[in-house]
Amino acid sequence: MTLGPQPDNAMLPHRVVMSARSMPGYAYGARSPIWWGTVGFAVAEGMGFAIAAAMYFYLVFINGNWPLSAPPPDLLWSSLFTVVLLASIWPNQRAKRDGEREDLASTRRNLVIMSLFGVVLLVIRVFEFGTLHVRWDQNAYGSVVWLLLSLHTLHVLTDLGDTIVLTVLMFTRHGHGKRFSDVGDNAFYWYFVVASWLPIYVIIYWFPRWW
Amino acid sequence: MSPDELRDDQVDGPELTARLAKTWGTDKGIIGALSTVDHKVIGRRFIATAILFLFLGGLSAILMRMQLALPENRLMGPDFYNQLFTMHGTTMMFLFGVPIGEAFAVYLVPLMVGTRNIAFPRLNAYAYYVYVFGGLLIWVAFVLNIGPDVGWFAYVPLSGPEYSPGKRADFWAQMITFTEVSGIAVAISVIVTVFKFRAPGMTLDRIPLFVWAELINSFVIIFALPAVVTASATLMMDRLVGTHFFNPAEGGDALLYQHLFWFFGHPEVYIIFLPATGWVSAIVVTFSRRQAFGYIALVLSLIATGFLSFGLWVHHMFTTGLPQLGASFFTASSMLIAIPNGIQIFCWIATLWDGRPVFRTPLLFIVGFFFIFVAGGLSGIMLASVPLDTQVHDTFFVVAHFHYVLIGGNVFPLIGAVYYWFPKFTGRMMSERLGKWHFWLAFIGFNATFFPMHILGLMGMPRRVYTYLPEMGWGSLNLFTSLGAALFFASFVLFLYNIVSSARRGAVAGPNPWNAGTLEWASASPPRPQNFDRIPVVTNREPLWAHRDDLPVVAGLSVENREQLVTTVTDARADLRETTPEPSIWPFIAAIATAILFIGSMFTPWALVWGSVPLALALMGWFWPKPSTEDER
């Protein structure tokens, strides 16, 4: 075994066997590291949603009758929220597609539309909270329903913030190159926000009617 | 990248080294230090901070042992003792055990996979500062005598609003959220580094075992930690805004908290153990002078351990009156996990058996690990059995078991890892003579401390009692245990002395003092800011053994911009040149904003609203791109 002082080489003797000169500087989807990072956060946050849902059913299991001391929440605003959220898939997909085409004008338009969708959804969500018929501090049912809805609202809010910042960026001199890849990743995260809502919608609004 | 930009196929030798060091370097001064995104700088700070918490946790243990050395001792009262064991467990599990594995990953994984920085380096810097603020929060609270006193698990109803008025339990709950945010952020950075930044040719079956261990560990973290974040957040809500998650009078359930906590808490044992398996593999291979026996079996065992770790949490709850079927299932799964662990141990022994082992200090600590961890595993098999667990539940037998597992499974390999990679961290060797003294003191001290605890537990001595009566007959074993603890603590003082004196006066190490085979040893010691002047190409599991004189490399990356080579996930084909973020003060500011939000929300829920404004502004500063030449065109 070699021990003791050795020459402070920054590089061992080497031979060049490959060139990176012609490789692109960014890519879309799973080729891009940021896409994997987004997946990582979606998994961790999805796990948070799953645990919150498991808490809900655990409380159903130990209580038997459900919901506790409150009628099931109204369907109007939550269903409207769901419809608008599902409708947002179309401009979201267009934002992703036009971003990958590096079509700046269309990308700007789609991002503005997606920002507006986010604002509208948050307004609807405010009304939705008002139709739960239970406060968070009324009983465990109220606590877990508010937890689920608040968790999802937080995701809508953070994605809206991200979309607005990205929209502003695309209207500045930064609107080129890798920013188009960011548009795709932002769209991907929005799909997570949409997909995570559907089971939560069923749990909060339909399950108490079926139980 | 501009077509006329200088690339590393146009310049070579010392000039290339110097130019790359300038591009990848960090500014001097306090702003530069707080802005750095160099994974090595952050990793060193992470490791040093985690080891500092190890010492603080050890100090609290010594104080407990002083109190328990004699029956009816009046050194401290029950209130302070409650805080001490809470701080000891909390510090060791959340501020040392989980972070130390991630800290080594932050430093070593980019070097071992042959890249220049970790993925999402600003997120990584943010994660470190959030961790530090979380640790400071709870230790400052302890020093101010408002520290938590509800145990490291903070079970409700003890930690709930009725039985823990004041802010003690809130400090515990918020510290958990701090450290888990940090843990998840690092885990994602590590996963993406391994997936996308491996050197070309580092296919899945050529990834170093340490990197595999950190990869699996990161997956366990992102699946397990949301459970404890949910537990601590809902506990905070019950305490702050009157929710009823754990209040049986309003439809909640105290056992729900235990399920949430242990769904994280048992995988946490493996979050602590998995990185250690990586340290063991690296050291065993290098000091055996041969490749790992059963590489595939070792990787599959890591994956199996990661999966099975989620199926064991209920064995912490055998005495809570769960249904028999559940208890049987969790007994079986608890015993099952011995299989992948056993496979790993046998693979390491076979590697040593078939190699030419050189018993330097790092390997000595690994041999110590074999003895201690296997002993802890055997008592674990005993505790997986419901009848025995019911008998010794909450006695010192359990304390003995998990210290054998955790110290044997983490701290002994960690010490070996510090001796092993110290030359890489500092450019100097640690003293072998002091290292051998350290090993024997630690090995004897550890066993003298914890082996008698098995007997004390079987004699019925319960955990978490601040004193006991002389008539119980536990006095002499407790005195022996406390003397052993003093010996064990002295070994750490010697370790600290060895670190400090070797960092200043140790023999100069050179790039590869142990003649190891993995890529971190292809860099200078300590590595330059750019890690490698040219990115290596991998054709073997131990590339430095396969290419002693002509390491194959990639050329063509920018010298003036922070470019990294991105490769494909499974076969590591070179795919992209991606620019990685520059140093930035914003992650530090975002961590301060996060701390304001978390600490404020211990007092008012409105802190979530007004606290999110500075956080959002800091995040915008973080993400806003700097003008580039490409922008100007």
Coordinates of N, CA and C in Angstrom, one line a residue, chain B residues 78-260:
Chain B
P78 N -35.7 15.4 38.1 CA -36.3 14.7 37.0 C -36.6 15.7 35.8
D79 N -36.9 17.0 36.1 CA -37.2 17.9 35.0 C -36.0 18.0 34.0
F80 N -34.8 18.2 34.6 CA -33.6 18.4 33.8 C -33.3 17.1 33.1
Y81 N -33.5 16.0 33.8 CA -33.2 14.6 33.2 C -34.1 14.4 32.0
N82 N -35.4 14.8 32.1 CA -36.3 14.6 31.0 C -35.8 15.4 29.8
Q83 N -35.3 16.6 30.0 CA -34.8 17.4 28.9 C -33.6 16.8 28.3
L84 N -32.7 16.2 29.2 CA -31.5 15.6 28.8 C -31.7 14.4 27.8
F85 N -32.6 13.5 28.3 CA -32.8 12.3 27.4 C -33.5 12.7 26.1
T86 N -34.4 13.8 26.2 CA -35.0 14.2 25.0 C -34.0 14.8 24.0
M87 N -33.1 15.7 24.6 CA -32.1 16.3 23.7 C -31.1 15.2 23.2
H88 N -30.8 14.3 24.0 CA -29.9 13.2 23.6 C -30.4 12.5 22.4
G89 N -31.7 12.0 22.5 CA -32.3 11.2 21.5 C -32.5 12.0 20.2
T90 N -33.1 13.2 20.5 CA -33.4 14.1 19.3 C -32.1 14.5 18.5
T91 N -31.1 14.8 19.3 CA -29.9 15.2 18.6 C -29.3 14.1 17.9
M92 N -29.2 12.9 18.5 CA -28.5 11.8 17.9 C -29.3 11.3 16.6
M93 N -30.6 11.3 16.7 CA -31.4 10.8 15.6 C -31.6 11.8 14.5
F94 N -32.0 13.0 14.8 CA -32.3 14.0 13.8 C -31.2 15.0 13.4
L95 N -30.3 15.2 14.4 CA -29.3 16.2 14.1 C -27.9 15.5 13.8
F96 N -27.8 14.3 14.1 CA -26.6 13.5 13.7 C -26.9 12.4 12.8
G97 N -27.7 11.5 13.2 CA -27.9 10.2 12.5 C -28.3 10.3 11.1
V98 N -29.3 11.1 10.8 CA -29.8 11.2 9.4 C -28.8 12.2 8.7
P99 N -28.5 13.3 9.2 CA -27.6 14.2 8.4 C -26.2 13.7 8.1
I100 N -25.6 12.9 9.0 CA -24.2 12.5 8.7 C -24.1 11.7 7.5
G101 N -25.1 10.8 7.2 CA -25.1 10.0 6.0 C -25.3 10.9 4.8
E102 N -26.2 11.9 4.9 CA -26.4 12.8 3.8 C -25.2 13.7 3.6
A103 N -24.5 14.1 4.7 CA -23.4 15.0 4.6 C -22.2 14.3 3.8
F104 N -22.0 13.0 4.1 CA -21.0 12.3 3.3 C -21.4 12.2 1.9
A105 N -22.7 12.0 1.6 CA -23.1 12.0 0.2 C -22.9 13.3 -0.5
V106 N -23.1 14.4 0.2 CA -22.9 15.7 -0.4 C -21.5 15.9 -0.8
Y107 N -20.6 15.4 0.1 CA -19.2 15.6 -0.3 C -18.7 14.6 -1.3
L108 N -19.1 13.3 -1.1 CA -18.4 12.2 -1.8 C -19.1 11.8 -3.1
V109 N -20.4 11.8 -3.1 CA -21.1 11.3 -4.3 C -20.7 12.0 -5.6
P110 N -20.7 13.3 -5.7 CA -20.2 13.9 -7.0 C -18.8 13.5 -7.3
L111 N -17.9 13.4 -6.4 CA -16.6 12.9 -6.7 C -16.5 11.5 -7.1
M112 N -17.3 10.6 -6.5 CA -17.3 9.2 -6.8 C -18.0 8.9 -8.1
V113 N -18.9 9.8 -8.5 CA -19.5 9.5 -9.9 C -18.8 10.3 -10.9
G114 N -17.8 11.1 -10.6 CA -17.0 11.7 -11.6 C -17.6 13.0 -12.2
T115 N -18.2 13.8 -11.3 CA -18.8 15.1 -11.9 C -18.2 16.2 -11.0
R116 N -18.6 17.4 -11.4 CA -17.9 18.6 -10.8 C -18.7 19.2 -9.7
N117 N -20.0 19.0 -9.6 CA -20.8 19.5 -8.5 C -22.0 18.6 -8.4
I118 N -22.7 18.8 -7.2 CA -23.9 18.1 -7.0 C -25.0 18.7 -7.8
A119 N -26.1 17.9 -8.1 CA -27.2 18.5 -8.8 C -27.9 19.5 -7.9
F120 N -28.4 20.5 -8.4 CA -29.1 21.6 -7.7 C -28.3 22.1 -6.5
P121 N -27.1 22.7 -6.8 CA -26.2 23.0 -5.7 C -26.7 24.1 -4.8
R122 N -27.6 25.0 -5.3 CA -28.2 26.0 -4.4 C -29.2 25.4 -3.5
L123 N -29.9 24.4 -4.0 CA -30.8 23.7 -3.1 C -30.1 23.0 -2.0
N124 N -28.9 22.4 -2.4 CA -28.1 21.8 -1.4 C -27.5 22.7 -0.3
A125 N -27.1 23.9 -0.8 CA -26.7 24.9 0.2 C -27.8 25.3 1.1
Y126 N -29.0 25.5 0.5 CA -30.2 25.9 1.3 C -30.4 24.8 2.4
A127 N -30.3 23.5 1.9 CA -30.6 22.4 2.8 C -29.7 22.5 4.0
Y128 N -28.4 22.8 3.8 CA -27.5 22.8 4.9 C -27.9 23.9 5.9
Y129 N -28.2 25.1 5.4 CA -28.5 26.2 6.3 C -29.8 25.9 7.1
V130 N -30.7 25.3 6.4 CA -32.0 25.0 7.1 C -31.7 24.0 8.3
Y131 N -30.9 23.1 8.0 CA -30.5 22.1 9.0 C -29.8 22.8 10.2
V132 N -28.9 23.7 9.9 CA -28.1 24.4 11.0 C -29.1 25.2 11.8
F133 N -30.0 25.9 11.2 CA -31.0 26.7 11.9 C -31.9 25.8 12.8
G134 N -32.3 24.7 12.3 CA -33.1 23.8 13.0 C -32.4 23.3 14.3
G135 N -31.1 22.9 14.1 CA -30.3 22.4 15.2 C -30.1 23.5 16.2
L136 N -29.8 24.7 15.7 CA -29.6 25.9 16.6 C -30.8 26.1 17.5
L137 N -32.0 26.1 16.8 CA -33.3 26.4 17.4 C -33.4 25.5 18.7
I138 N -33.2 24.2 18.5 CA -33.5 23.4 19.7 C -32.5 23.4 20.7
W139 N -31.2 23.6 20.3 CA -30.1 23.7 21.4 C -30.1 25.0 22.1
V140 N -30.5 26.1 21.4 CA -30.6 27.4 22.1 C -31.8 27.3 23.1
A141 N -32.9 26.7 22.7 CA -34.0 26.5 23.6 C -33.6 25.7 24.8
F142 N -32.8 24.7 24.6 CA -32.3 23.9 25.7 C -31.5 24.7 26.7
V143 N -30.5 25.5 26.1 CA -29.7 26.3 26.9 C -30.5 27.3 27.7
L144 N -31.5 27.8 27.1 CA -32.4 28.8 27.8 C -33.4 28.2 28.7
N145 N -33.3 26.8 28.9 CA -34.2 26.1 29.8 C -35.6 26.1 29.3
I146 N -35.8 26.2 28.0 CA -37.1 26.0 27.4 C -37.1 24.9 26.4
G147 N -36.1 24.0 26.5 CA -36.0 22.9 25.6 C -37.0 21.8 25.8
P148 N -37.2 21.0 24.8 CA -38.3 19.9 24.9 C -38.0 18.9 26.0
D149 N -39.0 18.3 26.6 CA -38.8 17.3 27.6 C -39.8 16.1 27.4
V150 N -40.1 15.9 26.2 CA -41.2 14.9 25.9 C -40.6 13.7 25.2
G151 N -39.3 13.5 25.2 CA -38.7 12.3 24.5 C -38.5 12.6 23.1
W152 N -37.6 11.8 22.4 CA -37.3 12.1 21.0 C -38.4 11.8 20.1
F153 N -39.4 11.1 20.6 CA -40.6 10.6 19.8 C -41.8 11.6 20.0
A154 N -41.7 12.3 21.2 CA -42.8 13.3 21.5 C -44.2 12.7 21.4
Y155 N -44.4 11.5 22.0 CA -45.8 10.9 21.9 C -46.8 11.9 22.5
V156 N -48.0 11.9 21.8 CA -49.2 12.5 22.4 C -49.8 11.4 23.3
P157 N -50.5 11.7 24.3 CA -51.0 13.1 24.7 C -49.9 13.9 25.5
L158 N -48.8 13.2 25.9 CA -47.8 13.9 26.7 C -47.3 15.2 26.0
S159 N -47.1 15.2 24.7 CA -46.6 16.4 24.0 C -47.8 17.3 23.5
G160 N -49.0 16.9 23.8 CA -50.2 17.7 23.3 C -50.4 18.9 24.2
P161 N -51.4 19.7 23.8 CA -51.6 21.0 24.5 C -51.9 20.8 25.9
E162 N -52.6 19.7 26.3 CA -53.0 19.6 27.7 C -51.9 19.3 28.6
Y163 N -51.0 18.4 28.2 CA -49.9 17.9 29.2 C -48.6 18.6 28.9
S164 N -48.5 19.4 27.9 CA -47.2 20.1 27.6 C -47.5 21.6 27.3
P165 N -48.1 22.3 28.2 CA -48.3 23.7 27.9 C -46.9 24.4 27.8
G166 N -46.9 25.7 27.3 CA -45.6 26.3 27.0 C -45.1 26.0 25.6
K167 N -43.9 26.2 25.4 CA -43.4 26.1 24.0 C -42.4 24.9 23.9
R168 N -42.1 24.2 25.0 CA -41.1 23.1 24.9 C -41.3 22.2 23.7
A169 N -42.5 21.6 23.7 CA -42.8 20.6 22.6 C -42.8 21.3 21.2
D170 N -43.2 22.6 21.2 CA -43.2 23.3 19.9 C -41.8 23.3 19.3
F171 N -40.8 23.6 20.2 CA -39.4 23.6 19.7 C -39.0 22.3 19.1
W172 N -39.5 21.2 19.7 CA -39.2 19.9 19.2 C -39.9 19.7 17.8
A173 N -41.2 20.1 17.7 CA -41.9 19.8 16.5 C -41.3 20.6 15.3
Q174 N -41.0 21.9 15.6 CA -40.5 22.7 14.5 C -39.1 22.3 14.1
M175 N -38.3 21.9 15.0 CA -36.9 21.4 14.7 C -37.0 20.2 13.7
I176 N -38.0 19.4 14.0 CA -38.2 18.2 13.1 C -38.5 18.7 11.7
T177 N -39.4 19.7 11.6 CA -39.8 20.1 10.2 C -38.6 20.7 9.5
F178 N -37.8 21.5 10.3 CA -36.5 22.1 9.7 C -35.6 21.0 9.1
T179 N -35.3 20.0 10.0 CA -34.3 19.0 9.5 C -34.9 18.1 8.4
E180 N -36.2 17.9 8.4 CA -36.7 17.0 7.4 C -36.8 17.7 6.1
V181 N -37.1 19.0 6.1 CA -37.0 19.8 4.8 C -35.6 19.7 4.2
S182 N -34.7 19.8 5.1 CA -33.3 19.7 4.7 C -33.0 18.3 4.1
G183 N -33.5 17.3 4.9 CA -33.2 15.9 4.5 C -33.8 15.6 3.1
I184 N -35.0 16.0 2.8 CA -35.6 15.7 1.6 C -34.9 16.4 0.4
A185 N -34.5 17.7 0.7 CA -33.8 18.5 -0.4 C -32.5 17.8 -0.7
V186 N -31.7 17.4 0.2 CA -30.5 16.7 -0.1 C -30.7 15.4 -0.8
A187 N -31.7 14.6 -0.3 CA -32.0 13.3 -1.0 C -32.3 13.5 -2.5
I188 N -33.1 14.5 -2.8 CA -33.4 14.7 -4.2 C -32.1 15.1 -5.0
S189 N -31.3 16.0 -4.4 CA -30.1 16.4 -5.1 C -29.2 15.2 -5.3
V190 N -29.1 14.3 -4.3 CA -28.3 13.1 -4.5 C -28.8 12.2 -5.6
I191 N -30.1 11.9 -5.5 CA -30.7 11.0 -6.5 C -30.4 11.6 -7.9
V192 N -30.7 12.8 -8.2 CA -30.5 13.4 -9.5 C -29.0 13.4 -9.9
T193 N -28.1 13.6 -8.9 CA -26.7 13.5 -9.2 C -26.3 12.1 -9.7
V194 N -26.9 11.1 -9.0 CA -26.5 9.7 -9.4 C -27.2 9.4 -10.7
F195 N -28.4 9.8 -10.9 CA -29.1 9.5 -12.2 C -28.5 10.2 -13.4
K196 N -28.2 11.5 -13.2 CA -27.9 12.2 -14.4 C -26.4 12.7 -14.6
F197 N -25.6 12.7 -13.5 CA -24.3 13.2 -13.6 C -23.2 12.2 -13.5
R198 N -23.5 10.9 -13.7 CA -22.5 9.9 -13.6 C -21.5 10.1 -14.8
A199 N -20.3 9.8 -14.5 CA -19.3 9.8 -15.6 C -19.7 8.9 -16.7
P200 N -19.4 9.2 -18.0 CA -19.8 8.3 -19.1 C -19.2 6.9 -18.8
G201 N -20.0 5.9 -19.1 CA -19.6 4.5 -18.9 C -19.9 4.0 -17.6
M202 N -20.3 4.8 -16.6 CA -20.6 4.3 -15.3 C -22.0 3.7 -15.3
T203 N -22.1 2.6 -15.9 CA -23.4 1.9 -16.0 C -23.9 1.5 -14.6
L204 N -25.1 1.0 -14.5 CA -25.7 0.7 -13.2 C -24.8 -0.4 -12.4
D205 N -24.2 -1.3 -13.2 CA -23.4 -2.3 -12.5 C -21.9 -1.9 -12.3
R206 N -21.7 -0.5 -12.5 CA -20.3 0.0 -12.2 C -20.4 1.1 -11.1
I207 N -21.6 1.4 -10.7 CA -21.7 2.4 -9.7 C -21.1 1.9 -8.4
P208 N -20.2 2.8 -7.7 CA -19.6 2.3 -6.5 C -20.6 2.0 -5.4
L209 N -20.3 1.0 -4.6 CA -21.3 0.5 -3.6 C -21.7 1.7 -2.6
F210 N -20.8 2.5 -2.3 CA -21.2 3.7 -1.5 C -22.2 4.5 -2.1
V211 N -22.1 4.7 -3.4 CA -23.1 5.6 -4.2 C -24.4 4.8 -4.2
W212 N -24.4 3.5 -4.4 CA -25.6 2.8 -4.4 C -26.3 2.9 -3.0
A213 N -25.5 2.8 -2.0 CA -26.1 2.9 -0.6 C -26.7 4.3 -0.4
E214 N -26.1 5.3 -0.9 CA -26.6 6.7 -0.7 C -27.8 6.9 -1.6
L215 N -27.8 6.3 -2.8 CA -29.0 6.4 -3.7 C -30.2 5.7 -3.0
I216 N -30.1 4.5 -2.5 CA -31.2 3.8 -1.9 C -31.6 4.6 -0.7
N217 N -30.7 5.0 0.1 CA -31.0 5.8 1.3 C -31.8 7.1 0.9
S218 N -31.5 7.7 -0.2 CA -32.2 8.9 -0.6 C -33.6 8.6 -0.9
F219 N -33.8 7.4 -1.6 CA -35.2 7.0 -1.8 C -36.0 6.7 -0.5
V220 N -35.3 6.1 0.4 CA -36.0 5.8 1.7 C -36.4 7.1 2.3
I221 N -35.5 8.1 2.2 CA -35.7 9.4 2.8 C -37.0 10.1 2.2
I222 N -37.0 10.1 0.9 CA -38.2 10.8 0.3 C -39.5 10.1 0.5
F223 N -39.5 8.8 0.8 CA -40.7 8.2 1.1 C -41.0 8.2 2.6
A224 N -40.0 8.2 3.5 CA -40.3 8.1 4.9 C -40.5 9.5 5.6
L225 N -39.7 10.5 5.2 CA -39.7 11.7 5.9 C -41.0 12.5 5.8
P226 N -41.8 12.4 4.7 CA -43.1 13.1 4.7 C -44.0 12.6 5.9
A227 N -43.8 11.4 6.4 CA -44.6 10.9 7.5 C -44.3 11.7 8.8
V228 N -43.0 11.9 9.0 CA -42.7 12.6 10.3 C -43.0 14.1 10.2
V229 N -42.8 14.6 9.0 CA -43.2 16.0 8.8 C -44.7 16.2 9.0
T230 N -45.5 15.2 8.6 CA -46.9 15.2 8.8 C -47.2 15.1 10.3
A231 N -46.5 14.2 11.0 CA -46.7 14.0 12.4 C -46.3 15.3 13.2
S232 N -45.2 15.9 12.9 CA -44.8 17.1 13.6 C -45.7 18.3 13.3
A233 N -46.1 18.4 12.0 CA -47.0 19.5 11.6 C -48.4 19.4 12.2
T234 N -48.9 18.2 12.2 CA -50.2 18.0 12.8 C -50.2 18.2 14.4
L235 N -49.1 17.8 14.9 CA -48.9 18.0 16.4 C -48.9 19.5 16.7
M236 N -48.1 20.3 15.8 CA -48.1 21.7 16.0 C -49.5 22.3 15.8
M237 N -50.3 21.8 14.9 CA -51.6 22.3 14.6 C -52.5 22.0 15.9
D238 N -52.4 20.8 16.4 CA -53.2 20.5 17.6 C -52.8 21.5 18.7
R239 N -51.6 21.8 18.8 CA -51.1 22.7 19.9 C -51.4 24.2 19.6
L240 N -51.4 24.6 18.4 CA -51.5 26.0 18.1 C -52.9 26.5 17.7
V241 N -53.5 25.7 16.8 CA -54.8 26.2 16.3 C -56.0 25.3 16.7
G242 N -55.7 24.4 17.6 CA -56.8 23.6 18.2 C -57.4 22.6 17.3
T243 N -56.6 22.0 16.4 CA -57.2 20.9 15.6 C -57.2 19.7 16.6
H244 N -57.8 18.6 16.1 CA -58.1 17.4 17.0 C -57.6 16.1 16.4
F245 N -56.5 16.2 15.7 CA -56.0 14.9 15.1 C -55.7 13.8 16.1
F246 N -55.2 14.2 17.3 CA -54.8 13.2 18.2 C -55.6 13.3 19.5
N247 N -56.8 14.0 19.5 CA -57.6 14.1 20.6 C -58.8 13.2 20.6
P248 N -58.8 12.1 21.4 CA -59.8 11.1 21.3 C -61.2 11.7 21.6
A249 N -61.3 12.7 22.4 CA -62.6 13.3 22.8 C -63.3 13.9 21.6
E250 N -62.6 14.2 20.5 CA -63.2 14.8 19.4 C -62.9 14.0 18.1
G251 N -62.8 12.7 18.3 CA -62.7 11.8 17.1 C -61.3 11.5 16.7
G252 N -60.3 12.2 17.3 CA -58.9 11.9 16.9 C -58.4 10.6 17.6
D253 N -57.1 10.4 17.5 CA -56.5 9.1 18.1 C -55.0 9.3 18.4
A254 N -54.7 9.0 19.6 CA -53.2 9.1 20.0 C -52.4 8.1 19.2
L255 N -52.9 6.9 19.0 CA -52.1 5.9 18.3 C -51.8 6.3 16.8
L256 N -52.7 7.2 16.3 CA -52.4 7.7 14.9 C -51.1 8.4 14.9
Y257 N -50.8 9.1 15.9 CA -49.5 9.8 16.0 C -48.3 8.8 16.0
Q258 N -48.5 7.7 16.8 CA -47.4 6.7 16.8 C -47.3 6.0 15.4
H259 N -48.4 5.8 14.7 CA -48.3 5.2 13.4 C -47.5 6.1 12.5
L260 N -47.8 7.4 12.5 CA -47.1 8.4 11.6 C -45.7 8.4 12.0

